[in-house]
CSV table of C-alpha atoms in Angstrom, one decimal:
chain,number,residue,atom,x,y,z
A,1,UNK,CA,89.1,31.5,107.6
A,2,UNK,CA,85.6,30.0,108.7
A,3,UNK,CA,82.4,31.4,107.5
A,4,UNK,CA,81.4,32.7,111.2
A,5,UNK,CA,84.8,34.5,111.5
A,6,UNK,CA,84.2,36.0,108.1
A,7,UNK,CA,81.0,37.4,109.0
A,8,UNK,CA,82.1,38.9,112.4
A,9,UNK,CA,85.1,40.7,110.8
A,10,UNK,CA,82.7,42.2,107.8
A,11,UNK,CA,80.4,43.2,110.7
A,12,UNK,CA,83.1,44.6,112.7
A,13,UNK,CA,84.6,46.5,109.7
A,14,UNK,CA,80.9,48.0,108.8
A,15,UNK,CA,80.6,49.2,112.5
A,16,UNK,CA,84.4,50.9,112.3
A,17,UNK,CA,83.2,52.7,109.1
A,18,UNK,CA,80.1,53.8,110.6
A,19,UNK,CA,81.8,55.2,113.6
A,20,UNK,CA,84.4,57.3,111.6
A,21,UNK,CA,81.5,58.6,109.5
A,22,UNK,CA,79.6,59.6,112.6
A,23,UNK,CA,82.9,61.5,114.0
A,24,UNK,CA,82.9,63.8,110.8
A,25,UNK,CA,79.1,64.8,111.3
A,26,UNK,CA,78.3,67.7,113.6
A,27,UNK,CA,76.8,66.6,116.9
A,28,UNK,CA,73.8,68.2,118.7
A,29,UNK,CA,74.7,70.1,121.6
A,30,UNK,CA,73.1,67.6,123.6
A,31,UNK,CA,74.3,64.6,121.8
A,32,UNK,CA,76.5,63.7,124.9
A,33,UNK,CA,73.8,63.9,127.5
A,34,UNK,CA,72.1,61.2,128.8
A,35,UNK,CA,68.5,62.0,130.1
A,36,UNK,CA,68.7,59.3,132.7
A,37,UNK,CA,71.3,61.1,134.6
A,38,UNK,CA,71.3,64.1,136.8
A,39,UNK,CA,72.7,67.4,135.7
A,40,UNK,CA,75.7,67.3,137.9
A,41,UNK,CA,76.6,64.2,136.4
A,42,UNK,CA,76.3,65.1,132.6
A,43,UNK,CA,79.4,65.8,130.6
A,44,UNK,CA,80.6,69.4,130.3
A,45,UNK,CA,79.4,71.1,127.2
A,46,UNK,CA,82.3,72.2,124.8
A,47,UNK,CA,81.4,75.7,123.3
A,48,UNK,CA,81.5,76.0,119.6
A,49,UNK,CA,83.2,79.0,118.0
A,50,UNK,CA,82.1,80.1,115.1
A,51,UNK,CA,84.4,81.1,112.3
A,52,UNK,CA,84.7,85.0,111.5
A,53,UNK,CA,83.0,86.0,108.4
A,54,UNK,CA,85.3,86.8,106.0
A,55,UNK,CA,82.6,88.1,103.1
A,56,UNK,CA,80.5,91.4,103.9
A,57,UNK,CA,76.9,90.8,103.8
A,58,UNK,CA,75.3,92.1,100.6
A,59,UNK,CA,73.6,95.3,100.2
A,60,UNK,CA,69.9,94.9,101.2
A,61,UNK,CA,68.2,95.9,97.9
A,62,UNK,CA,64.8,95.8,100.0
A,63,UNK,CA,65.9,99.0,101.7
A,64,UNK,CA,65.2,100.8,98.2
A,65,UNK,CA,61.6,99.5,98.0
A,66,UNK,CA,59.0,102.4,97.6
A,67,UNK,CA,61.7,104.9,96.4
A,68,UNK,CA,61.6,106.6,93.2
A,69,UNK,CA,64.7,106.1,91.1
A,70,UNK,CA,66.4,109.3,92.0
A,71,UNK,CA,66.0,108.6,95.9
A,72,UNK,CA,67.5,105.0,95.1
A,73,UNK,CA,70.4,106.3,93.4
A,74,UNK,CA,70.9,109.0,96.4
A,75,UNK,CA,70.8,106.0,98.7
A,76,UNK,CA,73.2,103.8,96.7
A,77,UNK,CA,75.8,106.3,96.5
A,78,UNK,CA,75.4,107.1,100.2
A,79,UNK,CA,76.2,103.2,101.0
A,80,UNK,CA,78.9,103.5,98.5
A,81,UNK,CA,80.7,106.3,100.2
A,82,UNK,CA,80.1,104.4,103.7
A,83,UNK,CA,82.0,101.6,102.2
A,84,UNK,CA,84.5,103.6,100.9
A,85,UNK,CA,85.5,105.3,104.2
A,86,UNK,CA,85.1,102.0,105.8
A,87,UNK,CA,87.6,100.5,103.7
A,88,UNK,CA,90.2,103.5,104.1
A,89,UNK,CA,89.8,103.0,107.6
A,90,UNK,CA,90.2,99.3,107.9
A,91,UNK,CA,93.4,99.8,105.9
A,92,UNK,CA,94.4,102.6,108.0
A,93,UNK,CA,93.9,100.7,111.1
A,94,UNK,CA,95.8,97.6,110.0
A,95,UNK,CA,98.7,99.8,108.9
A,96,UNK,CA,98.8,101.8,112.0
A,97,UNK,CA,98.8,98.4,114.0
A,98,UNK,CA,101.5,97.0,111.8
A,99,UNK,CA,103.6,100.2,112.2
A,100,UNK,CA,103.3,100.1,115.7
A,101,UNK,CA,104.4,96.4,116.2
A,102,UNK,CA,107.1,96.4,113.6
A,103,UNK,CA,108.7,99.8,114.9
A,104,UNK,CA,108.4,98.2,118.6
A,105,UNK,CA,110.2,95.0,117.4
A,106,UNK,CA,112.9,97.0,115.5
A,107,UNK,CA,113.6,98.8,118.6
A,108,UNK,CA,114.0,95.7,120.8
A,109,UNK,CA,116.4,94.3,117.9
A,110,UNK,CA,118.6,97.4,117.9
A,111,UNK,CA,118.5,97.4,121.7
A,112,UNK,CA,119.8,93.9,121.6
A,113,UNK,CA,122.4,94.8,118.7
A,114,UNK,CA,120.8,92.1,116.7
A,115,UNK,CA,122.9,93.4,113.8
A,116,UNK,CA,126.2,92.5,115.7
A,117,UNK,CA,125.0,88.7,116.2
A,118,UNK,CA,124.4,88.6,112.7
A,119,UNK,CA,127.8,90.1,112.0
A,120,UNK,CA,126.3,93.0,110.1
A,121,UNK,CA,126.1,96.7,110.0
A,122,UNK,CA,122.8,98.4,110.8
A,123,UNK,CA,122.5,99.0,107.4
A,124,UNK,CA,122.9,95.6,106.1
A,125,UNK,CA,120.9,94.3,108.7
A,126,UNK,CA,118.1,96.6,107.6
A,127,UNK,CA,118.6,95.3,104.2
A,128,UNK,CA,118.3,91.7,105.3
A,129,UNK,CA,114.8,92.8,106.4
A,130,UNK,CA,113.7,94.1,103.3
A,131,UNK,CA,113.8,97.8,104.4
A,132,UNK,CA,116.5,100.7,104.0
A,133,UNK,CA,118.5,101.8,107.1
A,134,UNK,CA,116.6,105.2,107.6
A,135,UNK,CA,113.3,103.0,107.5
A,136,UNK,CA,114.1,101.4,110.4
A,137,UNK,CA,114.4,104.7,112.5
A,138,UNK,CA,111.2,106.1,110.8
A,139,UNK,CA,109.1,103.0,111.9
A,140,UNK,CA,110.6,103.4,115.5
A,141,UNK,CA,109.7,107.0,115.4
A,142,UNK,CA,106.4,106.3,114.1
A,143,UNK,CA,105.6,103.6,116.7
A,144,UNK,CA,106.5,106.1,119.4
A,145,UNK,CA,104.4,108.6,117.8
A,146,UNK,CA,101.3,106.6,117.5
A,147,UNK,CA,101.9,105.3,121.0
A,148,UNK,CA,101.7,109.0,122.2
A,149,UNK,CA,98.6,109.5,120.4
A,150,UNK,CA,96.7,106.2,121.6
A,151,UNK,CA,94.3,108.1,123.9
A,152,UNK,CA,93.2,110.4,121.2
A,153,UNK,CA,92.9,107.3,118.7
A,154,UNK,CA,90.8,105.4,121.1
A,155,UNK,CA,88.7,108.3,121.9
A,156,UNK,CA,88.0,109.3,118.3
A,157,UNK,CA,88.2,106.0,116.8
A,158,UNK,CA,90.5,107.2,114.1
A,159,UNK,CA,93.4,105.4,113.1
A,160,UNK,CA,96.5,107.3,112.1
A,161,UNK,CA,99.4,106.5,109.8
A,162,UNK,CA,102.9,107.3,110.4
A,163,UNK,CA,102.8,110.6,108.4
A,164,UNK,CA,99.8,111.9,110.1
A,165,UNK,CA,100.9,110.7,113.5
A,166,UNK,CA,104.5,113.0,113.0
A,167,UNK,CA,102.1,116.2,112.8
A,168,UNK,CA,99.9,115.1,115.5
A,169,UNK,CA,102.2,113.9,118.1
A,170,UNK,CA,104.1,116.9,119.2
A,171,UNK,CA,100.7,118.9,119.1
A,172,UNK,CA,99.1,116.3,121.3
A,173,UNK,CA,102.2,116.7,123.7
A,174,UNK,CA,102.0,120.3,124.3
A,175,UNK,CA,97.8,120.4,124.4
A,176,UNK,CA,95.8,117.1,123.9
A,177,UNK,CA,92.5,119.2,123.6
A,178,UNK,CA,94.3,121.3,120.6
A,179,UNK,CA,95.4,118.4,118.9
A,180,UNK,CA,91.7,117.0,118.9
A,181,UNK,CA,90.3,120.1,117.3
A,182,UNK,CA,93.0,119.7,114.9
A,183,UNK,CA,92.1,116.1,114.1
A,184,UNK,CA,88.6,116.8,113.7
A,185,UNK,CA,89.1,119.9,111.4
A,186,UNK,CA,91.0,118.0,109.2
A,187,UNK,CA,88.5,115.0,109.2
A,188,UNK,CA,86.0,117.7,108.5
A,189,UNK,CA,87.7,118.4,105.0
A,190,UNK,CA,86.7,114.9,103.9
A,191,UNK,CA,90.1,113.7,103.6
A,192,UNK,CA,92.4,113.2,106.6
A,193,UNK,CA,96.1,113.3,105.5
A,194,UNK,CA,99.3,114.9,106.8
A,195,UNK,CA,98.7,117.7,104.6
A,196,UNK,CA,95.2,118.5,106.2
A,197,UNK,CA,96.3,118.1,109.7
A,198,UNK,CA,99.2,120.7,109.1
A,199,UNK,CA,97.0,123.1,107.4
A,200,UNK,CA,94.3,122.6,110.3
A,201,UNK,CA,96.9,123.5,112.7
A,202,UNK,CA,97.9,126.4,110.7
A,203,UNK,CA,94.5,127.8,110.7
A,204,UNK,CA,94.3,127.3,114.7
A,205,UNK,CA,97.6,129.1,115.1
A,206,UNK,CA,99.2,126.0,116.6
A,207,UNK,CA,102.0,125.9,113.6
A,208,UNK,CA,103.7,128.8,112.2
A,209,UNK,CA,102.1,129.7,108.5
A,210,UNK,CA,103.8,128.5,105.8
A,211,UNK,CA,107.0,130.3,104.6
A,212,UNK,CA,106.5,132.0,101.3
A,213,UNK,CA,109.1,131.9,98.7
A,214,UNK,CA,111.2,135.1,98.3
A,215,UNK,CA,109.8,137.3,95.6
A,216,UNK,CA,111.4,136.7,92.3
A,217,UNK,CA,112.5,139.6,90.2
A,218,UNK,CA,109.9,140.6,87.4
A,219,UNK,CA,111.0,139.6,84.0
A,220,UNK,CA,111.7,142.6,82.1
A,221,UNK,CA,108.8,143.9,79.9
A,222,UNK,CA,108.9,142.8,76.1
A,223,UNK,CA,110.6,145.3,74.4
A,224,UNK,CA,108.8,147.5,71.8
A,225,UNK,CA,109.9,147.6,68.3
A,226,UNK,CA,111.2,151.5,69.0
A,227,UNK,CA,113.3,149.9,72.2
A,228,UNK,CA,114.6,147.0,70.2
A,229,UNK,CA,115.7,149.4,67.4
A,230,UNK,CA,117.5,151.8,69.7
A,231,UNK,CA,119.5,149.0,71.5
A,232,UNK,CA,120.7,147.5,68.5
A,233,UNK,CA,121.0,150.6,66.3
A,234,UNK,CA,124.6,151.2,67.0
A,235,UNK,CA,125.7,147.7,68.2
A,236,UNK,CA,124.5,145.8,65.0
A,237,UNK,CA,123.1,148.2,62.4
A,238,UNK,CA,122.9,145.7,59.6
A,239,UNK,CA,120.6,143.1,61.6
A,240,UNK,CA,118.3,145.9,62.8
A,241,UNK,CA,117.8,146.8,59.0
A,242,UNK,CA,117.1,143.3,58.0
A,243,UNK,CA,114.2,143.5,55.5
A,244,UNK,CA,112.1,141.0,57.3
A,245,UNK,CA,112.5,142.9,60.5
A,246,UNK,CA,112.1,146.3,59.1
A,247,UNK,CA,108.6,145.2,57.6
A,248,UNK,CA,107.5,143.8,60.9
A,249,UNK,CA,108.5,147.3,62.8
A,250,UNK,CA,107.0,149.5,60.0
A,251,UNK,CA,103.8,147.8,60.8
A,252,UNK,CA,103.9,148.5,64.4
A,253,UNK,CA,105.6,151.9,64.6
A,254,UNK,CA,106.5,153.4,61.3
A,255,UNK,CA,107.6,156.9,62.8
A,256,UNK,CA,110.0,155.0,65.3
A,257,UNK,CA,111.5,153.0,62.8
A,258,UNK,CA,112.3,156.4,60.6
A,259,UNK,CA,113.9,157.9,63.7
A,260,UNK,CA,116.1,155.0,64.3
A,261,UNK,CA,117.0,154.5,60.5
A,262,UNK,CA,118.0,158.2,60.3
A,263,UNK,CA,120.2,157.8,63.7
A,264,UNK,CA,121.8,154.9,62.3
A,265,UNK,CA,122.8,156.7,58.9
A,266,UNK,CA,124.0,159.6,61.1
A,267,UNK,CA,126.2,157.2,63.0
A,268,UNK,CA,127.4,155.8,60.2
A,269,UNK,CA,128.4,158.6,58.8
A,270,UNK,CA,130.4,159.5,61.7
A,271,UNK,CA,132.1,156.0,61.2
A,272,UNK,CA,132.9,156.5,57.6
A,273,UNK,CA,134.5,159.8,58.7
A,274,UNK,CA,136.6,158.1,61.2
A,275,UNK,CA,137.5,155.4,58.8
A,276,UNK,CA,138.7,157.9,56.4
A,277,UNK,CA,140.5,159.7,58.8
A,278,UNK,CA,142.2,156.2,59.8
A,279,UNK,CA,143.1,155.3,56.3
A,280,UNK,CA,144.8,158.8,55.8
A,281,UNK,CA,146.9,158.4,59.0
A,282,UNK,CA,147.7,154.9,58.0
A,283,UNK,CA,149.0,155.8,54.3
A,284,UNK,CA,150.7,158.8,55.7
A,285,UNK,CA,152.6,156.3,57.8
A,286,UNK,CA,153.4,153.9,55.1
A,287,UNK,CA,154.6,156.9,52.8
A,288,UNK,CA,157.1,158.1,55.6
A,289,UNK,CA,158.7,154.8,56.2
A,290,UNK,CA,159.0,154.3,52.3
């Protein structure tokens, strides 16, 4: 290759590399505009879309300037709870949207008998989706409930999850305004949940009060020393008169112990008489036989 051709090839290579590098550099908004041409002949501008920010802005510590330490702590704690509520709301919003979309898709799949197309039962098809059969119907029901509540959700900017929607949806169908009062009352407790919604609805008379369990019979009162001795006196005198037990009973009520001991003694005498009578009758019978 001649020297002239070699130089030309090198220049072309440098120009190509320069063009490639320039294409990777962000261009100014008016980079393609030619000031010598009228506006109607200028190339159309392509709007640039900024990528959404993934990281939240840092807390501006400058807001604490001029505050004493106690006020700074109060301000930071308030900011913390604001962040906590924002986190919960973001989670509930994402979960609500996911529940609605998944529930609606599952309904469409069941309508088209997707399980039969796959040669499966509904239960096996649910397992192939990573859920239980009942959860399929739970999600479908949740999607329907949340759709019913859409106006209330939009009006109050309050996302709800499936368990909360299950409480609110029937109330909203019956009386949208009352359902709004229930939602606000539950939020006022500081913790929105199915339980707080149920409690609020009961307090407002929109749900029947919780069923109280049937009263259980009261356990028998602890037996006194005298009662214990009385019940056991004739059933098992030997145990009642155990030295350790007698020592305890004497400390509690010696007079009762004396009464019971005498009663046991009297009963023993009766038993002894009957024993003697039984032995006498038995000997007599044996002698007759002999």
